[in-house]
CSV table of C-alpha atoms and ligand atoms in Angstrom, one decimal:
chain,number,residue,atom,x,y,z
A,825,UNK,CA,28.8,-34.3,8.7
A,826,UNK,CA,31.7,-36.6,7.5
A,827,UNK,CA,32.1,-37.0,4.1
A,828,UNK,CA,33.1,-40.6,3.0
A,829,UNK,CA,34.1,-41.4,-1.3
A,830,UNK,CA,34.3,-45.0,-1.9
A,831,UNK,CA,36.5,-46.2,-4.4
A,832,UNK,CA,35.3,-50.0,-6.0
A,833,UNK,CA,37.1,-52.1,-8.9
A,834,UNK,CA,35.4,-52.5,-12.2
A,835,UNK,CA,34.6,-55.9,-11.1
A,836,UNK,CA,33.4,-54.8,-7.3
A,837,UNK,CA,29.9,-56.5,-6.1
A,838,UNK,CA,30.3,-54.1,-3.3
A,839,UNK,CA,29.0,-55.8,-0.4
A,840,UNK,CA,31.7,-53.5,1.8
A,841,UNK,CA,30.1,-50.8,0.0
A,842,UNK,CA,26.5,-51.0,0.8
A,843,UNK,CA,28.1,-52.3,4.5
A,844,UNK,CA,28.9,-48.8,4.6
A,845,UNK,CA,26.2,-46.9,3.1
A,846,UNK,CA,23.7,-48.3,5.2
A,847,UNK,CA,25.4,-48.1,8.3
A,848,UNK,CA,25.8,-44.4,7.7
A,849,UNK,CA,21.9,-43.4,7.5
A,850,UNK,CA,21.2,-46.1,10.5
A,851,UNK,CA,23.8,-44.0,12.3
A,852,UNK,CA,26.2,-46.9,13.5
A,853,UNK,CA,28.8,-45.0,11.6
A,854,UNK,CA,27.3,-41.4,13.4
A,855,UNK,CA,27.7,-38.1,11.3
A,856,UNK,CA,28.7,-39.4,8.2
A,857,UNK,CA,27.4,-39.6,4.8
A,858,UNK,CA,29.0,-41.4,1.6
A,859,UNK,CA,28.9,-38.6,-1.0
A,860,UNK,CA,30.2,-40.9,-4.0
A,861,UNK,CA,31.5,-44.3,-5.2
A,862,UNK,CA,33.8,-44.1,-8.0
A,863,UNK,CA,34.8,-46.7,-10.0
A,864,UNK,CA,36.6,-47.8,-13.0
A,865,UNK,CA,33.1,-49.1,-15.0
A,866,UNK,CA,29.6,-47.7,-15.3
A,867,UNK,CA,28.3,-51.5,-15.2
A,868,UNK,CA,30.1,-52.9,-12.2
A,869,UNK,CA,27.6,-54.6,-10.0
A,870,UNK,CA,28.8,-52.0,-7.3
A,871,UNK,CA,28.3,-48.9,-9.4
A,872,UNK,CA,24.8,-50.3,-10.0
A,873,UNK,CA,23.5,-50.8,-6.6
A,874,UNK,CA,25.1,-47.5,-5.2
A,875,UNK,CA,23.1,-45.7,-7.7
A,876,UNK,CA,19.9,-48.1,-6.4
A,877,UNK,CA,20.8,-46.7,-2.8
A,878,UNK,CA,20.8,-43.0,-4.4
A,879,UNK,CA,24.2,-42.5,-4.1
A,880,UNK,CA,26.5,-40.5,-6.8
A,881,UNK,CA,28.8,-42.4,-9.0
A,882,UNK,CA,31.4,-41.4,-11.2
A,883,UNK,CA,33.1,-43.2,-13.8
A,884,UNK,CA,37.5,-43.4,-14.2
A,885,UNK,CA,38.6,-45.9,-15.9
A,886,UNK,CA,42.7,-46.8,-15.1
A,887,UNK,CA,42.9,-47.9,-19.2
A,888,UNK,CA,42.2,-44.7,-20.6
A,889,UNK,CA,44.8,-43.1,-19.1
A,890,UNK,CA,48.5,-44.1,-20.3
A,891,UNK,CA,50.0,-43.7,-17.3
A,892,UNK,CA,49.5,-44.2,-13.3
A,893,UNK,CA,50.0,-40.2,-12.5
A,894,UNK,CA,47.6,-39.4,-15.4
A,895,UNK,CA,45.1,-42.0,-14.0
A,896,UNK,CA,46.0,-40.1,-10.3
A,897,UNK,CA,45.1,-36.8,-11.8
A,898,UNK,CA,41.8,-37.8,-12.7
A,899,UNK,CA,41.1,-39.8,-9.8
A,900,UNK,CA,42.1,-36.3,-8.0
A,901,UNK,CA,39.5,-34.2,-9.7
A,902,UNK,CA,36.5,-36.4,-9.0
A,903,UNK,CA,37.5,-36.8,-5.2
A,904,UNK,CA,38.1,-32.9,-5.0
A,905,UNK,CA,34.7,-32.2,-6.4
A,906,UNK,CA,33.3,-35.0,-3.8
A,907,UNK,CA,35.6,-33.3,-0.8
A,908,UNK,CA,35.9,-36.2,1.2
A,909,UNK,CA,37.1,-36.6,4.6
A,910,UNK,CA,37.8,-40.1,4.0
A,911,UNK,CA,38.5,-42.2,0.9
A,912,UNK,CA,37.4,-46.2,1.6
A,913,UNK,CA,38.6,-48.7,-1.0
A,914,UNK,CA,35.9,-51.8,-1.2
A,915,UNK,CA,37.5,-54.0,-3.6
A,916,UNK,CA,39.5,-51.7,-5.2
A,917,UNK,CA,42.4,-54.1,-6.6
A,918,UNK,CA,44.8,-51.9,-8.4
A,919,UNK,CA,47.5,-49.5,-6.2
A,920,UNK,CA,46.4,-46.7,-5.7
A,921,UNK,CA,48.3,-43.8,-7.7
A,922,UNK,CA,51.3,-42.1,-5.2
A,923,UNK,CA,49.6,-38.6,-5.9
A,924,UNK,CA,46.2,-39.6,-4.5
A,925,UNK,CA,47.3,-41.4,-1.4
A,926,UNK,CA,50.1,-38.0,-1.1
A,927,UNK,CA,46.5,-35.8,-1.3
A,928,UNK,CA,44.8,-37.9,1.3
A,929,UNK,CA,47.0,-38.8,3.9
A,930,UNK,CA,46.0,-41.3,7.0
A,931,UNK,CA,42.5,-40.7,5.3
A,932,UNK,CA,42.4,-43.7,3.0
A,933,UNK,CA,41.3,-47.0,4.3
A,934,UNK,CA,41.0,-50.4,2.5
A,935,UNK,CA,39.9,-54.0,3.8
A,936,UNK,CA,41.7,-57.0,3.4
A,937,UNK,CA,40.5,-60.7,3.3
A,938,UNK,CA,43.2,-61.9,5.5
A,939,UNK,CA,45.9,-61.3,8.5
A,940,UNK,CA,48.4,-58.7,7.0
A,941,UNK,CA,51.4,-58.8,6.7
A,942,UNK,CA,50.5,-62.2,5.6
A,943,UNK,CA,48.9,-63.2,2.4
A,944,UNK,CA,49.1,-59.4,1.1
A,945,UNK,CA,50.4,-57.6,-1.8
A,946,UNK,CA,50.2,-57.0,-5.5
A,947,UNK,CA,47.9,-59.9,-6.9
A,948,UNK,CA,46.8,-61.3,-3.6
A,949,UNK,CA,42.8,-60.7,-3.6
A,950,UNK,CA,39.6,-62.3,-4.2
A,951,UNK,CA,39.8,-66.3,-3.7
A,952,UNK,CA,43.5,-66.5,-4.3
A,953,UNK,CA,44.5,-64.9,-0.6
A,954,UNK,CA,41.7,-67.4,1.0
A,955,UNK,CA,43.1,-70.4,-1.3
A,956,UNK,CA,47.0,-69.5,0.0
A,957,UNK,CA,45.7,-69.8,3.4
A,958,UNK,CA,44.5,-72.8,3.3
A,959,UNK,CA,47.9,-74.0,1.8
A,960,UNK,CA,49.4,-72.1,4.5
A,961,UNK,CA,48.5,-74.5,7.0
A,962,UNK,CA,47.0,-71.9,9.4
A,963,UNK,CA,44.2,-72.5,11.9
A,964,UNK,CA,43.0,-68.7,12.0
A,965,UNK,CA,42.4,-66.4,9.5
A,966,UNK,CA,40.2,-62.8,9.3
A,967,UNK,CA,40.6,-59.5,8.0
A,968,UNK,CA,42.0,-56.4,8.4
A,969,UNK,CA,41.6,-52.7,8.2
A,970,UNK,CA,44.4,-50.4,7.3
A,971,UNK,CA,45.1,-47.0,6.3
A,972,UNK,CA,46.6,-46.9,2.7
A,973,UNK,CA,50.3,-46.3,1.4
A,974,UNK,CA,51.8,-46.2,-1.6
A,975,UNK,CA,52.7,-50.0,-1.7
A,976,UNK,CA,50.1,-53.0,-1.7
A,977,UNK,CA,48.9,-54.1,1.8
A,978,UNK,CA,51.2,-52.3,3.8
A,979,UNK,CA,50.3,-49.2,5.4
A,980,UNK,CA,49.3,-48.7,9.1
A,981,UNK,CA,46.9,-51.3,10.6
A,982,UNK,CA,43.6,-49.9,12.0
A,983,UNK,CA,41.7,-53.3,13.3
A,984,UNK,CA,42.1,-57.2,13.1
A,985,UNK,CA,39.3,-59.5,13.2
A,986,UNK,CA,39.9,-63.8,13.7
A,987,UNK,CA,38.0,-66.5,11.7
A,988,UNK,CA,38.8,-70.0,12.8
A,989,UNK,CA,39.8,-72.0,9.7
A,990,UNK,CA,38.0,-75.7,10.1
A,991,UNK,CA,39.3,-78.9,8.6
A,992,UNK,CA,36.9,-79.0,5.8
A,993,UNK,CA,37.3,-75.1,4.6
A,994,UNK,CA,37.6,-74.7,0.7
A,995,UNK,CA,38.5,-70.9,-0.6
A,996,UNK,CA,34.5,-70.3,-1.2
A,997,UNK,CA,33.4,-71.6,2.1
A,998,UNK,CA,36.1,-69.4,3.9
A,999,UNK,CA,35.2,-66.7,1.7
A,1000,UNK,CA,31.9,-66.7,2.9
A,1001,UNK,CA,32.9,-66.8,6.7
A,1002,UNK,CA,35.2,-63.7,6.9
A,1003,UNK,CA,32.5,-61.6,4.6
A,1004,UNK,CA,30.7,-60.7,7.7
A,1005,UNK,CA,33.2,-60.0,9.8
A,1006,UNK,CA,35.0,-57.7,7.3
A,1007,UNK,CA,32.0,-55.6,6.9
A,1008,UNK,CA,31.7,-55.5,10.9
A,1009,UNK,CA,35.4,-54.6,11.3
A,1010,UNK,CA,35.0,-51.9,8.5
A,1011,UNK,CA,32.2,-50.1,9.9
A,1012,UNK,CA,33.9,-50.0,13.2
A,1013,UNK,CA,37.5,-48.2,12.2
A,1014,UNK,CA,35.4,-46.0,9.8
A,1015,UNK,CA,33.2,-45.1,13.3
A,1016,UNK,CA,36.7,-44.9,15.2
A,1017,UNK,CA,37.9,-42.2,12.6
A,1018,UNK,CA,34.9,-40.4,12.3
A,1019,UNK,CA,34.8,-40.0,15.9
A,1020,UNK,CA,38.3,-38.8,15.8
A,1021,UNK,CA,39.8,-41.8,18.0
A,1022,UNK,CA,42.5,-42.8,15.3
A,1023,UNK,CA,45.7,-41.5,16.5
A,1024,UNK,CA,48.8,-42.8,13.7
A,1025,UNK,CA,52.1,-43.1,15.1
A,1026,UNK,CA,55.0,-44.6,12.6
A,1027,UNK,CA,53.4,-47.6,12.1
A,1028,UNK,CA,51.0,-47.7,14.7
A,1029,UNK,CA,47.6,-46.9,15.2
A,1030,UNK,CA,46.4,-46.3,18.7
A,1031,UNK,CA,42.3,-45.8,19.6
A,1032,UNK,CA,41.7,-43.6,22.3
A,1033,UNK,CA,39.6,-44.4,24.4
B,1449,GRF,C1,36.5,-58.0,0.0
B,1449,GRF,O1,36.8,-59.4,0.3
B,1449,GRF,C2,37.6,-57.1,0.4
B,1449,GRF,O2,38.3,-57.6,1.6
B,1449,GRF,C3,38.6,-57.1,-0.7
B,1449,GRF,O3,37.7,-57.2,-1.9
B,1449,GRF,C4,36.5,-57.8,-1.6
B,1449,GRF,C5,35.4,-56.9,-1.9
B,1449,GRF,O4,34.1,-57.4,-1.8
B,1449,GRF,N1,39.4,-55.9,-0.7
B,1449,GRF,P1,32.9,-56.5,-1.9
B,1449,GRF,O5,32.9,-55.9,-3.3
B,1449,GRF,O6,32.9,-55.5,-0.9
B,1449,GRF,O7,31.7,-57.4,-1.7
C-alpha cells in the first residue's frame, strides 16, 4: 500500500482532497491509501470533511512558528509519523519550507488552476490566476500537475489538461469549468506515480508506458 499525506491551506474546501480520498478506496488510484491531511487550521472546511471521510488530521499552523525552517521542522515531524510515500498539496498556498521539499524529493505534487509557466507563482491562486487569464487574452486554459521545488510553480510538470475559454467566461464561471478537470488530471499523475511510471529527468517528466 502507498501511503499518500495531503497538505490543505487554512482556508482549503478540499474538493482535490476528497477527489483523492475517494478515488483511493474505489481503487482508481490502486494500492494507495491517504493516511493524513494536515493543515494549518482545525476549522478549515477541508480539515472538517477529511475527518467526515475518517481520515487523520493534524493541525500546524505557519503563524506560530517565527520562522519558515521552524515551521519546516514541524511540518517534518507530522509527515514522519504519517510516513508517506507521497505528499499532495490541495490548495496549499504558502511555499513549501526548503527542508520539507529537501526530505521529500520528486514525491510532492501540487495542482495548479492554470497552464504553468504561465499565470504561476507567489500570489497567483484562487480567482486571481483565472481573472489574469481572462485579461490575458488566451482562448485555452486548464491545469496542471507538478512535482514541487523550492520556488512557487516551478518544479517539474507531471500532466496538462485544456479548457476552452468562451467569450462570455467571468473568473467564477471558469473556475467552475477547470474544477473537474483538475481533480481528473490529479488522480491520474498520483495513479502514474503509484504505479511507478513517473520517470524525472532535469526538467522532464516522462510516463512509461
Ligand atoms: C484548486 O483550484 C487548486 O488548483 C489550487 O487550489 C484550489 C484548491 O481547491 N491549488 P480545493 O480546496 O481542492 O477545492
Amino acid at each position: 500500500m502507498k501511503r499518500i499525506a495531503i497538505l490543505v491551506s487554512g482556508v482549503s474546501r478540499g474538493s482535490n482532497m476528497r477527489a483523492i480520498i475517494e478515488a483511493c478506496r474505489d481503487g482508481r488510484i490502486p494500492d494507495s491509501t491517504v493516511v493524513a491531511v494536515v493543515g494549518a487550521r482545525d476549522d478549515a472546511p477541508a480539515m472538517h470533511n477529511a475527518r467526515t471521510l475518517g481520515v487523520d488530521t493534524a493541525v500546524v499552523n505557519p503563524r506560530e512558528f517565527p520562522d519558515p525552517d521552524m515551521y519546516g521542522d514541524a511540518l517534518l515531524w507530522v509527515l514522519q509519523k504519517a510516513q508517506p510515500d507521497l505528499i499532495c498539496l490541495a490548495g496549499y498556498m504558502r511555499l513549501l519550507p526548503a527542508r520539507v521539499v529537501r526530505a521529500y524529493p520528486m514525491r510532492i505534487m501540487n495542482i495548479h488552476p492554470a497552464l504553468l509557466p504561465l499565470f504561476g507563482g507567489k500570489g497567483m491562486y484562487g480567482l486571481k490566476v483565472h481573472q489574469a487569464v481572462l485579461e490575458s487574452g488566451m482562448k485555452v486554459t486548464g491545469c496542471t500537475v507538478h512535482f514541487v521545488d523550492e520556488q512557487y510553480d516551478t518544479g517539474p510538470i507531471i500532466l496538462q489538461r485544456c479548457v476552452p475559454i468562451r467569450s462570455d467566461d467571468t473568473p467564477e464561471t471558469l473556475a467552475a469549468r477547470v474544477l473537474p478537470v483538475e481533480h481528473e488530471t490529479y488522480l491520474e499523475a498520483i495513479r502514474l506515480f503509484v504505479q511507478g511510471r513517473l520517470r524525472v529527468e532535469g526538467k522532464h517528466v516522462r510516463v512509461d508506458e
